[in-house]
Coordinates of C-alpha atoms in Angstrom, one line a residue:
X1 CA 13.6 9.9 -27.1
X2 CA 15.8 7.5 -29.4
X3 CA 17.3 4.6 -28.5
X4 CA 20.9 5.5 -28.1
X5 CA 19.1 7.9 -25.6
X6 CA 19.1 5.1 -22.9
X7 CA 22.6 4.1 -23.2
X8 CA 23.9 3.9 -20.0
X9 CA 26.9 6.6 -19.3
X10 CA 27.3 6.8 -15.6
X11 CA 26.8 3.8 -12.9
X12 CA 28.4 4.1 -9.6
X13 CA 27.6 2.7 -6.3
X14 CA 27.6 5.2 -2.7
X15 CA 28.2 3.2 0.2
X16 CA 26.9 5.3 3.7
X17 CA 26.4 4.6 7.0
X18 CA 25.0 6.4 10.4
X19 CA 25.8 5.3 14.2
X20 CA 22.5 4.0 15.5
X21 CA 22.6 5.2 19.3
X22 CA 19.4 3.1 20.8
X23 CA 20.3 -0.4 19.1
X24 CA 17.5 -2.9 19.3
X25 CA 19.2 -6.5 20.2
X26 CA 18.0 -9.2 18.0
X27 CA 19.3 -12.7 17.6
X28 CA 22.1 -11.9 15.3
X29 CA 23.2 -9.1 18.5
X30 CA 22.9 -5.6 18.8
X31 CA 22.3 -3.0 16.5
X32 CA 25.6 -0.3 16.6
X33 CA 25.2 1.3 12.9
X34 CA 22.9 1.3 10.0
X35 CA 24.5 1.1 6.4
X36 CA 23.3 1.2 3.0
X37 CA 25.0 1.1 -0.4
X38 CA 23.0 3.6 -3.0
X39 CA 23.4 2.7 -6.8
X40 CA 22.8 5.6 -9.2
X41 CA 22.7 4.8 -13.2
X42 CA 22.7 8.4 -16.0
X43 CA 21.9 7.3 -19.0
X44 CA 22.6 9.4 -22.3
X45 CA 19.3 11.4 -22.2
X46 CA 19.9 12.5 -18.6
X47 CA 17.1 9.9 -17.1
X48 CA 18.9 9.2 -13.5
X49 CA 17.3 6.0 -11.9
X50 CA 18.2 4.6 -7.9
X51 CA 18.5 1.8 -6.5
X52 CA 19.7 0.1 -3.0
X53 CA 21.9 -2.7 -2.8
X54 CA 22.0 -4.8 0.4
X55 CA 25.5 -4.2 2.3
X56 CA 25.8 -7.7 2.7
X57 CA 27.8 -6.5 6.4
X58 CA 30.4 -5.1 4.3
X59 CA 29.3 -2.0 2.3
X60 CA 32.4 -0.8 1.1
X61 CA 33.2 -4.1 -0.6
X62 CA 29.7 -4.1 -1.9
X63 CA 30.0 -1.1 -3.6
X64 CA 33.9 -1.2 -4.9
X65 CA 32.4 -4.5 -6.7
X66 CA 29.7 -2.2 -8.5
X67 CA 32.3 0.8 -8.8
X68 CA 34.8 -2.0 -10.9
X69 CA 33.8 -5.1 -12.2
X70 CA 29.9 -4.6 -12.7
X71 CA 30.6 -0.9 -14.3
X72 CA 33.0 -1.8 -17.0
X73 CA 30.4 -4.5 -18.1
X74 CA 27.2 -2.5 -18.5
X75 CA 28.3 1.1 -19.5
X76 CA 27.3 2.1 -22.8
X77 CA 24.0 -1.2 -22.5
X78 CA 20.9 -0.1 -23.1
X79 CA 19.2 0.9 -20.0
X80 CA 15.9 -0.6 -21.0
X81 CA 17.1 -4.3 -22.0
X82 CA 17.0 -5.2 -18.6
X83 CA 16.6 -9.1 -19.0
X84 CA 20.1 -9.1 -21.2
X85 CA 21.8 -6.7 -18.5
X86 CA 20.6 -9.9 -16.1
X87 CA 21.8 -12.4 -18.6
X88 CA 25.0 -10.8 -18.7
X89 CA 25.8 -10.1 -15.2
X90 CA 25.1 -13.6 -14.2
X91 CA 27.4 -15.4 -16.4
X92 CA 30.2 -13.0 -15.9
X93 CA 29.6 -13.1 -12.3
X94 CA 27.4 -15.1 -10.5
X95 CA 27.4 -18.8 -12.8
X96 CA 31.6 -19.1 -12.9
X97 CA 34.0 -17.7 -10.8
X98 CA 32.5 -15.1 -10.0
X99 CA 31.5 -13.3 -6.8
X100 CA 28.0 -15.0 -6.4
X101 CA 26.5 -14.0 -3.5
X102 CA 28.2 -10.2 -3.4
X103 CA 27.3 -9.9 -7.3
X104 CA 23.9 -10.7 -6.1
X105 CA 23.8 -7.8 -4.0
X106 CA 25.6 -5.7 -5.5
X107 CA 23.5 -6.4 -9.0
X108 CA 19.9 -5.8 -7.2
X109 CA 20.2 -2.5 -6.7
X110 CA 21.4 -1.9 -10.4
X111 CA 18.3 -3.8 -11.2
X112 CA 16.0 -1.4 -9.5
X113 CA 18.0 1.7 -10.9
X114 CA 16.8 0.0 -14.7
X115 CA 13.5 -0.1 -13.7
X116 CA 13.1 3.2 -12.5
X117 CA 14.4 4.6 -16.2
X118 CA 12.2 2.3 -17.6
X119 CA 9.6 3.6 -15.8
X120 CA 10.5 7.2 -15.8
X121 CA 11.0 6.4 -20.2
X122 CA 7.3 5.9 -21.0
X123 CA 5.9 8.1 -17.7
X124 CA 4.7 4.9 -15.9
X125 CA 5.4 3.3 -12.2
X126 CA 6.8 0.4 -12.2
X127 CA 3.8 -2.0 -10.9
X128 CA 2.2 -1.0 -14.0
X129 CA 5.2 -2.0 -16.2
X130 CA 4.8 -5.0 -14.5
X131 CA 1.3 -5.5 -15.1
X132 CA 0.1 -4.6 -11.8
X133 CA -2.9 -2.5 -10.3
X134 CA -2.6 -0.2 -7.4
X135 CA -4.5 -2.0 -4.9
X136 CA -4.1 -2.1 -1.4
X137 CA -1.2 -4.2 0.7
X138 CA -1.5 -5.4 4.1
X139 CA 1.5 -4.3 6.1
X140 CA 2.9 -6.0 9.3
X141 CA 5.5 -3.9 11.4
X142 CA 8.7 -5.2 10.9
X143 CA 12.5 -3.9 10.7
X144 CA 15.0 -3.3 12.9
X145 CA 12.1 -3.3 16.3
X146 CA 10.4 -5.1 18.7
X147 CA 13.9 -6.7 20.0
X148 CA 14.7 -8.7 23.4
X149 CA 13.1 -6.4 26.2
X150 CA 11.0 -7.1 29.0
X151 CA 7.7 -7.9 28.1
X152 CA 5.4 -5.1 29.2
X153 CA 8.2 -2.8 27.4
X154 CA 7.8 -4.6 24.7
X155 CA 3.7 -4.7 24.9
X156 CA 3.8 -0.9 25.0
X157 CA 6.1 -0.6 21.9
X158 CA 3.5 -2.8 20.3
X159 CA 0.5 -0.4 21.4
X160 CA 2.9 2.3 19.9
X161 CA 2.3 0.6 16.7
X162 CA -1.2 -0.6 17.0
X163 CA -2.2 3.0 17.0
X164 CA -0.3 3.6 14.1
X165 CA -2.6 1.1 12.0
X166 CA -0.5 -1.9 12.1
X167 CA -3.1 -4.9 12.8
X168 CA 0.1 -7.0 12.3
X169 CA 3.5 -6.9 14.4
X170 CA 7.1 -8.9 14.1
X171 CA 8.3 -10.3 17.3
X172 CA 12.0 -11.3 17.8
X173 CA 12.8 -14.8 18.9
X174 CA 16.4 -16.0 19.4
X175 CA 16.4 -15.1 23.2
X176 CA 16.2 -18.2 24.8
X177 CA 13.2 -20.3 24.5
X178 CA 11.8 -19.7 28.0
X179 CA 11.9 -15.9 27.2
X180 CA 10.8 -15.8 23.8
X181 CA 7.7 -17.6 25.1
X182 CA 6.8 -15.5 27.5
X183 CA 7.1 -12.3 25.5
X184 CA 4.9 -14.0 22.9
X185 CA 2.4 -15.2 25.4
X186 CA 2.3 -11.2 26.7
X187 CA 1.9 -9.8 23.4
X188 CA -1.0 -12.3 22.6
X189 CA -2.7 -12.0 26.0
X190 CA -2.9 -7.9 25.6
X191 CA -4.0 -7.9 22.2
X192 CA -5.7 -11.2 21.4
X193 CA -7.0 -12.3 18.0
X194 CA -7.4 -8.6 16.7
X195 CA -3.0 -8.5 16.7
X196 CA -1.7 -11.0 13.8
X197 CA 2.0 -12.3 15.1
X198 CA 4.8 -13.1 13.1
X199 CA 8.1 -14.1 15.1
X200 CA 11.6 -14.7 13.3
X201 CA 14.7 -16.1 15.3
X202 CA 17.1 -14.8 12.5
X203 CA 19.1 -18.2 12.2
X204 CA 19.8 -18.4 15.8
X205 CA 17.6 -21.2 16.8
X206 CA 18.6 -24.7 17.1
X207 CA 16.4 -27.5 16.8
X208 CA 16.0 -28.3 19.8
X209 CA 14.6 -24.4 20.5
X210 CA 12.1 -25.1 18.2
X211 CA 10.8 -28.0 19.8
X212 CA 10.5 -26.3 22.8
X213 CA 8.4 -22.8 21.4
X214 CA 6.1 -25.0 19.1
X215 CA 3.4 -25.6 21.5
X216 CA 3.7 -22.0 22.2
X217 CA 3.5 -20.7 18.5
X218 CA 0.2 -22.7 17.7
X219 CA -1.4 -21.9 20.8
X220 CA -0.7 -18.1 20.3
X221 CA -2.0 -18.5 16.6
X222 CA 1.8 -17.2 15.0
X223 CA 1.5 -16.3 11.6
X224 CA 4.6 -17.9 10.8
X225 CA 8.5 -18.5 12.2
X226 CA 10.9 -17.1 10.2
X227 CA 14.5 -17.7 9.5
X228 CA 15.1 -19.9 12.9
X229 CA 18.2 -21.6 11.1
X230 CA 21.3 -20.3 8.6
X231 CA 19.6 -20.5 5.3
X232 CA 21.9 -23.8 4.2
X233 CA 20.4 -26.2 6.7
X234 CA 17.8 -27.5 4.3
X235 CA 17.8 -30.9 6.4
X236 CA 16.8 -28.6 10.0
X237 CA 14.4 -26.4 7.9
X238 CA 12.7 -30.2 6.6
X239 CA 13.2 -31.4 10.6
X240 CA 11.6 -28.2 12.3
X241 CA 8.4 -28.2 9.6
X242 CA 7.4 -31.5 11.0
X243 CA 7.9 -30.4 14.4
X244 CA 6.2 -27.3 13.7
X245 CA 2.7 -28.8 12.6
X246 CA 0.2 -26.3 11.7
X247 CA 2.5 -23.0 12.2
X248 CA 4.4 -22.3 8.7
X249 CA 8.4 -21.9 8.4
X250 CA 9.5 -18.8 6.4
X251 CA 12.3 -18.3 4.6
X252 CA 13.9 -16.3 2.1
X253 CA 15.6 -13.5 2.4
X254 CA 19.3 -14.8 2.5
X255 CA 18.8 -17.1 -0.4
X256 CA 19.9 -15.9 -3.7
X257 CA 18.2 -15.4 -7.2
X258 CA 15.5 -18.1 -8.8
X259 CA 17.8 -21.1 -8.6
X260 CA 18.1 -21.3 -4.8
X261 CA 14.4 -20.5 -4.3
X262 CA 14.1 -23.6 -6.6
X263 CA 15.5 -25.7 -4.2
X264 CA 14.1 -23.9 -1.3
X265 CA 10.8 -24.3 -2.7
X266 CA 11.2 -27.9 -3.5
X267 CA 12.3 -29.5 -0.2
X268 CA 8.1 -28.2 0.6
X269 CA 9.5 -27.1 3.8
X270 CA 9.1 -23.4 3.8
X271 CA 5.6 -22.3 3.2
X272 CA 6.6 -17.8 3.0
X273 CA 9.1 -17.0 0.3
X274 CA 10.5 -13.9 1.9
X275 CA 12.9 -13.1 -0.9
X276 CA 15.3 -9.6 -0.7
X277 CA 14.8 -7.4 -3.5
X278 CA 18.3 -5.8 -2.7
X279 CA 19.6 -9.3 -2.1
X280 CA 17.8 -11.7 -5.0
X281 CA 18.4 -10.1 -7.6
X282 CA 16.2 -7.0 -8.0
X283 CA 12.4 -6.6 -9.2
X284 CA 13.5 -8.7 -12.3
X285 CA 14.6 -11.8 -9.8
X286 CA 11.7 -11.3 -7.6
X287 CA 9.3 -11.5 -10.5
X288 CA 10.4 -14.3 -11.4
X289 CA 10.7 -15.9 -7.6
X290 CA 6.8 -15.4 -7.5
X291 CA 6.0 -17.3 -10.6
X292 CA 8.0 -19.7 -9.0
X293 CA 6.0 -19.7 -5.7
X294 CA 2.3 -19.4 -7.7
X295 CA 2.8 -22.6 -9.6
X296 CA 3.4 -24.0 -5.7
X297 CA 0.5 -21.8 -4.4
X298 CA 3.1 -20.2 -1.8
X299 CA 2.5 -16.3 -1.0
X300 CA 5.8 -14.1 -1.5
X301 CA 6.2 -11.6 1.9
X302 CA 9.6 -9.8 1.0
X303 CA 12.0 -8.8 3.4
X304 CA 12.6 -5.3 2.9
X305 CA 15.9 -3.2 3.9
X306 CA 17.3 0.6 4.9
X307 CA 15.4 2.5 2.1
X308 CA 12.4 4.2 0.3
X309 CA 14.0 2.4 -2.8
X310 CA 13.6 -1.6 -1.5
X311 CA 10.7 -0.3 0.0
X312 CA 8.7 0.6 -3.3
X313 CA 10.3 -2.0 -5.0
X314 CA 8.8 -4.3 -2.6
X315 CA 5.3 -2.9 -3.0
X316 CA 5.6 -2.5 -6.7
X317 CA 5.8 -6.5 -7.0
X318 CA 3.0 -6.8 -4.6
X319 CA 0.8 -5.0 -6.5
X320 CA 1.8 -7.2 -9.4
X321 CA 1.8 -10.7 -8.5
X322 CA -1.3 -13.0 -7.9
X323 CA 0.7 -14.8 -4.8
X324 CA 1.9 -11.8 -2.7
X325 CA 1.4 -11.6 1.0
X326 CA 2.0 -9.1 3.5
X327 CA 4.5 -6.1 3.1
X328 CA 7.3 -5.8 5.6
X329 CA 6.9 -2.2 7.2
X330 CA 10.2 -0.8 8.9
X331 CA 9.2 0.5 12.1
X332 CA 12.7 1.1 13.7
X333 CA 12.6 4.0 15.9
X334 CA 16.1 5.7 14.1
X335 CA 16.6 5.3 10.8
X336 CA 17.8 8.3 9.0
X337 CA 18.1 6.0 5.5
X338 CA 14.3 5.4 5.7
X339 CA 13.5 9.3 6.7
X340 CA 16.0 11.5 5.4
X341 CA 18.0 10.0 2.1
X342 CA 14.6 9.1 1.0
X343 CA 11.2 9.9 2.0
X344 CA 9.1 7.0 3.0
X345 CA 7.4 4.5 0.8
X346 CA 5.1 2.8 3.1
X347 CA 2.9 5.1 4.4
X348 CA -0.7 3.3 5.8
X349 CA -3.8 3.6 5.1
X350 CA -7.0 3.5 7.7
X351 CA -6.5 -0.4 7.3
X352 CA -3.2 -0.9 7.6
X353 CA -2.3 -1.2 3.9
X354 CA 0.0 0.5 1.5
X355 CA -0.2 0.9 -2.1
X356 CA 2.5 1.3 -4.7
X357 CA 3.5 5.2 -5.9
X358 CA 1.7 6.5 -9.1
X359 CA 5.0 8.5 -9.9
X360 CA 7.0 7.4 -13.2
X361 CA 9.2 4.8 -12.0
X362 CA 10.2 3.7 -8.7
X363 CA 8.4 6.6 -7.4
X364 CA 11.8 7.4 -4.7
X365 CA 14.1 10.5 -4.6
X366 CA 17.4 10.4 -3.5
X367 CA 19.1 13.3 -0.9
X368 CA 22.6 13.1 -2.8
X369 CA 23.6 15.7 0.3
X370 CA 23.1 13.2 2.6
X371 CA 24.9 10.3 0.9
X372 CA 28.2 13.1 1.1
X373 CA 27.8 14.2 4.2
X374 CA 27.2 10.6 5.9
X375 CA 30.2 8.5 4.5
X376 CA 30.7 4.5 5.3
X377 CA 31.8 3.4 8.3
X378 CA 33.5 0.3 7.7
X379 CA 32.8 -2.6 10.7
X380 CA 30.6 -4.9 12.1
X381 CA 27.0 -3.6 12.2
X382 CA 26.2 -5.8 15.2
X383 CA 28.0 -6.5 18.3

């Protein structure tokens, strides 16, 4: 292979979407679709690499940014001079004028596309491009599940997973406080110390909330709480860790690239860096979010999204960094993206782990058929 071989000749972003019929109802509302936007890069040897941009809530917009602005600057770069693609996009786009948070986005899952050629280039996975190891992960049960429901319905959807492996589960605050303690106080009393909890209000908590579920949270031995404000409120996230004592804030996946997890991680507030590889700025940002958190001795737990692809780019980084933490295991009950466009990436092990493909690159095929026959539906996701 020469070097005019990676050349990048084709890069185009597929925005799809599929009507979720069951939705879960979370704090941010209820579920009515799933979307994804799908970033496919050719270079000139024919090496195709995938990727999965977050849709940000707006997929098409996500992708007509990739399918314009982002195109014209990186056709005919070198697929495997992924730092300078970085470089490039984020002065064009991100430092000045620029679309910053939707170039984020948007720019992730070009990121992971790169790192698949590179990958499939020498005939290595990524984690060992990145000087990882396949080792195991420990996986909690996350996603779109465990939503507001009565709590022996819920306690049964946990057993669900419990006999799936998972010796960790996600529960979903943002109820009211009242309710989101006595679903945690049910899941803890039919499970005790054997279940590890994590519970995340996604942003809709107040500060008052959290003063009234922090008793709760250490007596019931919560892992952490995650997300319980919009991720700009630095002064409620520096409020809430006192109030919190011994249980940890985490936080992360709605910040952008090394320069807010800078500040993030220097307000010593949040104790989990939960950053997005769809969202941060792809495997590149994310390794460089975890040297970040190392030098603070703070574990990275990434939020993961629709896909195989920020699925095993997730567990790639795991198995690469000496600070990651738990892997973030989509357990929604309908979620075509995760079963059908891709195969699954997370697949457990006897002690609820998972452990990075050994397949040349990212490891993920791509059902192109499905991406055709399930176009974007343009709209609120939640209602």
């Amino acid at each position: 292979m020469t070097k005019t071989d990676l050349d990048i000749v084709e890069l185009r972003a597929i925005a799809s979407s599929v009507p979720v019929r069951d939705g879960v109802t979370l704090g941010i509302g209820r579920a009515v679709k799933r979307d994804c936007v799908i970033i496919k890069i050719v270079t000139r040897g024919g090496l195709v690499g995938w990727g999965e941009s977050h849709h940000g809530r707006c997929p098409g917009a996500i992708a007509h940014l990739v399918n314009t602005t982002l195109q014209q600057l990186l056709l005919g770069m070198p697929a495997d001079e992924v730092n300078r693609i970085w470089d490039k996009v984020y002065m064009r786009q991100m430092a000045s004028h620029g679309m910053g948070t939707a170039a984020a986005l948007a720019f992730s899952g070009i990121d992971q596309a790169l790192w698949d050629i590179r990958g499939q280039a020498v005939g290595w996975p990524v984690y060992r491009l990145l000087g990882g190891s396949r080792k195991p992960i420990p996986a909690y049960a996350g996603g779109i599940s465990l939503g507001f429901q009565a709590p022996d319905t819920l306690v049964n959807e946990v057993h669900a997973l419990r006999e799936q492996g998972y010796r960790a589960i996600k529960l979903r605050l943002g109820d009211t406080a009242a309710l989101d303690i006595e679903r945690l106080q049910a899941v803890r009393k039919a499970f005790g110390d054997e279940l590890g909890i994590m519970a995340d209000a996604n942003t809709a908590y107040s500060l008052t909330d959290v003063r009234n579920v922090a008793s709760a949270l250490r007596e019931c031995r919560v892992i952490w709480l995650e997300e319980p404000f919009a991720p700009h409120d630095y002064r409620s996230y520096a409020t809430a860790a006192a109030l919190l004592g011994a249980t940890p804030l985490a936080a992360g996946e709605n910040h952008y690239t090394r320069y807010e997890f800078a500040r993030l991680i220097e307000d010593k507030a949040v104790g989990i860096l939960q950053p997005d590889a769809s969202k941060a700025g792809g495997i590149t940002e994310l390794m460089r979010i975890a040297a970040l958190g190392s030098a603070w001795r703070l574990p990275l737990c990434p939020h993961t999204c629709a896909t195989g692809l920020n699925m095993a780019s997730s567990i790639h980084v795991l198995a690469s960094i000496d600070n990651g933490g738990y892997f973030e295991a989509d357990t929604a009950k309908e979620n075509l993206f995760r079963d059908r466009l891709t195969r699954r990436a997370d697949s457990l092990d006897e002690n609820g782990c998972v452990s990075p493909s050994d397949e040349p690159g990212l490891g993920v095929a791509v059902d192109e058929e499905f991406l055709r026959a399930h176009p974007v539906i343009e709209g609120p996701a939640y209602v």
